[in-house]
Amino acid sequence: MRFPVLLSLVQASVAGFAFAVAAVAVGADVVSRAELDGVPTLTVQGDSSVRLLQINGAVDHELNCFLSLPEPGVPFDQLRFADSSTESEVLATDGSGSLLSKQVHSTWENGNVRGLNLTANLDFDEFVGRTDYGIKVSQVDPDTRAATLLVSTSCDYLIAGTTVFSRESSVTASGATEDKRAICSGAGRVHSVPYTELTGQLNSDGSYKGPSTLELYMQTQYLDGSAVTTPAGLGQGKGGRSPADYAGMGMSLASFEGQIVHNVGSCKPAEGSYDNDAGVFVLPEHCGAAYYTAPSGQPGFGLAVEPYRAGKLEFGLEWADFTADDSDFMDEAWTSTVTIDVTGAPPPVITQVSPTYDFRQAGGETLLVDLYNADDSLGRECSVQSTDVNGSVTDIIFGEEAGSFEKFGFPTFSESATFVTGAGVGRELDFSVAVARPDGLGSTETVQAVFFPGYDYDFSYDPQVVRIDSMSPNTGLESGGTPVTLSGYFPHFDVTRGDSILFDGAVIPGSYVMSSTETSITLALPPRAEMGRNYIYAVSVQIGFEMSAALDFRYITESASASMLYTGTSLRDGRQEIGRCNSARFTAQVLPSTAKATNYTWSLTRNGDASKTNLLDSENLLEAMYVDINSADMPQVGDYTLTVTIHLAAVQVTTSLPLRRTDTLTIGVFLHTPTARAISIPEAPLRLSAMVEPPGCGSIGDVEELMFEWTFMDKVTTFSYHSAVESNQAQANIESPARLGWEYVVPQADLEYGNHLVNLKVYSALDESINGMAATYALIQKADLVPVIRTGESRMDVTKVSTLEMTAGRSYDPDVTYPQLPTANITYSWACVTASKATFESPTACDERLLPSNTTEAFTVPKQTLQALGAEQTFIRYSLTVTKADRASQTSQLLVAVVDDTRPAVTDYEIVVRNVLGEPLDASAIKYYEPVVIDVAGNTDGLSWTYSLVSPADTRFFFFSSNLISDQGYYNPDSQSTIGNRYPLGIRANALGAHMTYVFRIDFEKVGFQTEPVFVTLTTRERPTLRFETPQITEGTTSSVFSLNAAPSFVDPSFAYYFVLTEAGGGESSLRVCVGGCTGYPFVNMRIGLAGNYTLTALLYDTQGTAQLAADTLSTDIIVKDSDVTDRYRSELQVLFHQGDDNTWTSLANDLAFMLSEDYESEEALSAVRRMAAAHSAWELERSLSLGGSVAGVGQLGGLVRAATHDVSTLAIRSSVGVTPTPAPTDEDVSTFVKSTVYDLITGSKDIFCNAFPNTLHSEQCIMLVQSLATQKCIDADGVYRLLHVVKCCGENVPEHTAYSLMAKTLPDVFFKLNKVSVNEQCHVVLHRRRLLAEEEKPNNLAADVHLAFMQAGTGAMVNGKGAGHTGSMTVAPATKSVRRRRSVSAGADAAALLANAGVNTSLVTVRESFGDSMVPGSVTTANTGQGTLTVAVASNSEQLPQLSVEGKSTTLKGIQGHGKNNFFYMKPQCFDKVFSPAGDETVIFSYYQAPNFVVRSGFQAPPALGQTSEGLHWTVLYQPDVTTKLREMKVDNEEDACFCWRMEMTDTSGLVGDLKPGAYTFKQLKQYGVDVGRGAAYQYDELPVHIEGSSVEEKWVEACMAQPGLVGTAPTARLAIFGSTFLAGFNSLAVVGIVLGALLLVVVAMAGAWLVASRVAVVAAAPPRALGVGEVFVDRDIWGRSTAPMPTSPSVPQ
């Protein structure tokens, strides 16, 4: 619009100039009039009256005159010239004739001027109007310098056109008013006004009145001589002019930046007027500028300038009618420009903020801010100020939504940005927007935006929160379509801006929302299949980041079915068989399991009975989920039918089961049906589990030992409890039994696709005719192939100067297990479409050059192809499908944006979505309950990256570090700077919501490279819920069998079900055991061995034990009362073990162990133990006789049987000749019984728990049983070793979810107790001299092994499932005493004495403390032998180790901080390459144990010095996980550098005087855990040099380094002045054979004897012991110093 106007102005100017040029007649060589008349003449050449048309403020004219001087003429140097203008505003001259040019035309003979040409070049670029231009010529007297006028002339000029000008009145010094006019029109004329003078007008109430007015004025000179100037000029010429005459003057905008609101097409500028009352001009509609007439008659040019608008505003004026009546000018049109420059740099102006309602306190809503003056901004930030009750002001920052900033040009010249509100509270909060922009000096400034005049905005948070009060209905058919109304508070709910209704974490499509108000939302129920697999969904409403509490909605199945679970029967000929001594339980089940039954109707009829008589009492079974049927209910042998009808809310379903009653002994067998699974999903072996019930009659031996014959995939395998004991561990890669044969573990690698029959035959080892059978199917499905494009990113950018490398090489078959390649034999199918926008609204098929020519794995798109793409091909969406044989994957997609950039793109990177252990994960099926790592590997030097969350738009995800893994070596957005980051992003378990899609953005940084982002998409799995049916029977006795059944909201093969029993009202230290065998199946039977009130909770775990997914606790307690079966626990446990019933065995064993522990406080404790002892003796006798044995062979309690009256004072011997009364068991009998029972429990625990399926809650029961068993006064070495082995199995099998929480509570207490047992000399009281021997008849090393076992078990527990960067700590200490079944103790002293003597109720520990060669009896507190702190760190490179800030160290150390300021382990940098692999792909676990000084402090080995040694040892072991993830000790290849270092605290430095200084010593371990060795071969002082780094007597520490990690302690040392070296002083039975100069100490220690036989052995000679004196004892010790004779309590001396 601007250029045509300017062009016309130029053309008009040229034309005007051409018209105004008059012909100049050069003076001819003729006699002039001056010569004839004798006077000078000055003649204008041409017309002396000139009309000119001023175009764009300017026109010029050349005026030619001829000066003729009569003879004798005038010398040229005596001529003087002057000019003048009558109107200086039209033409200004200085009077000096400077506008004139002169040229002598002719001279007289005397050389004086005769004729002279004068030319005046006149520029009329000021005001239009009329003026006379005059020229005067004078002669100057050379002597007097007086000037005499010779001649003058003039020319009348009319400059036509219009001038726009400003007027400013000012007062002069004299007080007069001076009116200054400045031209604003024409080329180069600019009227400047600062923006501060144009900030708008306000009404008296502060509201916006309008824009600022800018008054300019107009002066018009017409060609006919009339003019419009001032009132005095009116009436001239045409009789006066008014603005109405300007109707033909057009107005256009040539340059415009929003300073006015002006519609050129609609505005009629000549219709402006003046409001005399208001004293201001009035613009016509649609006009931002117009012409008007002031009250004075002065025509004006008025503008309404918008506030805070800067920049040039240029108008183009054109008036064609102005010359229409003049024949000389009718071909020309007057034009001009008017330029106004609003100067300065105004701040951004906020014009509107929307919406204006109250916002959610949680934030997350979008806030649109309209503003202007922000077009050059570099960034924007919004904030509100909140003031708390204390007056503290907090800025709540609202981040700008990525990509939301928009610029709008003509006509608004404005911008807008969308901000995401932050969390906060408060009302009418101050609102501000800060804008970063260039400051014009090469830097950046931040300015605060101002509000548009009269506009204000206060931000308020809604005091109410989004909520759902009710949902109607809360059930609906799974086909969907039902209108569902949510009632509550939903202010401004709008799906178009991102508000949503969620079913769990999934957003329902907005199309299902039918209507919404502030108090209700109505939606059409989506079909269940669209939402997922759940039947129960938590429905919530999210507005912004604020989410309501959820209400459950249940889909009603339209295809329910019924089935039965049955135990106690045997499958034969298609019928479930019940033998003559069987009791069977039938449990009704409805599928899907979420369908809730209202009641059940059962019937049992005999086939052939025409009357169909129901043999069951149906009136009592209306609400019974299960029925018990025994042979008495089926009085006749034959076939029967059991039917159940399950009544649901809308329908009822029925199922029947054919039964057969036989007269044989039958073993009841039930097989759980495993959920259909793939080979790879879950990542665990197939677990086939049975429930077995032997017949209730028959002799003990006939059914004591059972055999289990499993048939699966045409393979027959027979197990018994012997098989389980011998395997010693259920393994994932070997077909093996578990749970004593009740389970069959099939490795993943052995699985094949298909629906496989599973058969189990159980029979008696003595009589195979006593048997039972069951069958089921295991469906192994094909897992979906996983297509992966490039490295798994979902979006990337590539520049046109880069090549695009495409590959599908990471696609894989998840069912292929090691050592096969999961990527082999896969075929790839590529496709793509292109579009101009990333939304792909109108996609087109790809150019064939963007695709490979065949089904290749990888291809390259060259940069030439990318450069040839047009604008409509800016975005490419690639799709990949992979196939393998008859299997095809889902489609994976990658969006590629082609960027027109001259820099190469960053494409040399790899992205891996993995877990913390480095195992890759399927990004489309992320387990929200596991940690997830987005790992980026950049192969380009200098490449770094940062992360952000794009969707869902909850930026708080990165503001809370609790969501991110903060271990060393992970990205930390809270750090001071993330510049240069090369760490992975670690996301904590449960930080991602279930059933959601997350898009993460990775921004690369590399100098010289285009750094557009890459996107990674993670989709999480659904979250299940669990419903725990209240058992039919909730009250029973210790002999009752309770059936438990749990139902998940959907079925998945990765689910494992556990039922946990806790004591009602118990605290953290109370009972918590997994009941029902921890099978992982949702249906179990259980028994409880001790009377009490219990709480039952059903837990849903994933199969690998990484997380608890759901839980449901019964509202009704389980009440158990005593029964006489408790007396038979010991014998029953043996039978259960042989029958493979680990389920009941572990439950009863746990209760029995507790009954025998010191924690069981009951007035019945003594009598209960007596009864058990007697009952077990009776059982042994009966069993021996049934197997053909004799009474004599039964044992010490051989003939004892319990009387029917339960009177323990009278017992009898049962034999073939009758019954004879005999005395009750003695205290010694009971003590023997307790010890043998404890040993049996320990042995059984080892065989069961070390044979358990890994990653189950069985480990909780395991560790609790160990805890009870360890609470014994005395356990022999073999028992302790077996317990240690059980603990090892507990730790290896514990689920990752409970690993640390379980072990941190229990392990320290278990090992505290085992430490006491290992050093308690009272456990070895005998009447003759002998050492404590293991089964191999060799001295053992028990105390050291207990500590080593704790180090290994604790390390394993703390690193279970943890990745590099993790650290943890655990301290050995006694646990809070259990409150389980605590009762008031009223038993007398006799009971307490008996229990103490039996090892039931004591914690007394007495050990020997030895220094030097003297044996001084005494007791040592358990702190000396039991307590210690274990700290671990996991790393694959040095960066992932914790940084240590150590006083006195100038450099940052990498290592582990122990317990206490001066206790830590670290590595010197030269160690790193020797510990970590160069690629950083191997995990190293650093285990640092501040152990008690068990080697020296308790007298196990002679101390290294006569002075005080350290209270503890510092033990560092490096582990690495092997292929089975178990820990193996790492050997470091290093012999020279002392790079492994410890700073150790010295508790006592009082002896460090004189030459004695703090020093250190080390042990060499000569044995492995659990291996008995010969005498003196456990530890010896090491020959390794110990480098003393430094020490401080005042601060009580010494720092030492070695070439290898190991076991280090502190001791005084002496310094030899002659050598300047340090060595250990005062060694006992040691020979110092070498000293290394400097600070290195080389000590070679030789034991004076393999073991010490002593009471005061002479130091100087190996003399035999002297004779014993009165009150002394010969103490014969093993290498740990455990005596085999008691310290005398009387003068008598044992022999």
Coordinates of N, CA and C in Angstrom, one line a residue, residues 352 367-372 374 380 400 403-408 414-419:
Q352 N -5.0 -8.1 28.0 CA -6.0 -9.0 28.5 C -5.4 -10.3 29.0
L367 N -3.3 -20.2 31.1 CA -3.7 -18.8 31.3 C -3.2 -18.0 30.0
L368 N -4.1 -17.4 29.3 CA -3.7 -16.7 28.0 C -3.5 -15.3 28.3
V369 N -2.3 -14.8 28.0 CA -2.0 -13.4 28.2 C -1.8 -12.7 26.8
D370 N -2.7 -11.7 26.5 CA -2.6 -10.9 25.3 C -1.8 -9.7 25.6
L371 N -0.9 -9.3 24.8 CA 0.0 -8.2 25.1 C 0.6 -7.7 23.8
Y372 N 1.2 -6.5 23.8 CA 2.0 -6.0 22.7 C 3.3 -5.5 23.2
A374 N 6.0 -7.0 22.7 CA 6.8 -8.2 23.1 C 7.3 -9.0 21.9
R380 N 9.6 -15.2 28.2 CA 8.6 -14.6 29.0 C 8.3 -15.5 30.2
E400 N 5.9 -20.7 30.8 CA 5.2 -20.5 29.5 C 5.1 -21.9 28.8
G403 N 6.0 -23.4 22.8 CA 5.4 -23.1 21.4 C 4.1 -22.3 21.4
S404 N 3.8 -21.7 22.6 CA 2.5 -21.0 22.6 C 2.6 -19.5 22.3
F405 N 3.8 -19.0 22.2 CA 4.0 -17.6 21.9 C 3.7 -17.3 20.5
E406 N 2.8 -16.4 20.2 CA 2.4 -16.1 18.9 C 2.5 -14.6 18.6
K407 N 2.9 -14.2 17.4 CA 2.9 -12.8 17.0 C 1.9 -12.5 16.0
F408 N 1.2 -11.4 16.1 CA 0.1 -11.0 15.2 C 0.5 -9.7 14.6
S414 N 0.2 -7.4 17.8 CA 0.2 -7.8 19.2 C 0.8 -9.2 19.3
E415 N 0.8 -9.7 20.5 CA 1.4 -11.0 20.8 C 0.5 -11.7 21.8
S416 N 0.7 -12.9 21.9 CA 0.0 -13.7 23.0 C 0.9 -14.8 23.4
A417 N 0.7 -15.2 24.7 CA 1.5 -16.3 25.2 C 0.6 -17.1 26.2
T418 N 0.7 -18.4 26.3 CA 0.0 -19.2 27.2 C 0.9 -19.7 28.3
F419 N 0.5 -19.5 29.5 CA 1.2 -19.9 30.7 C 0.5 -21.0 31.4

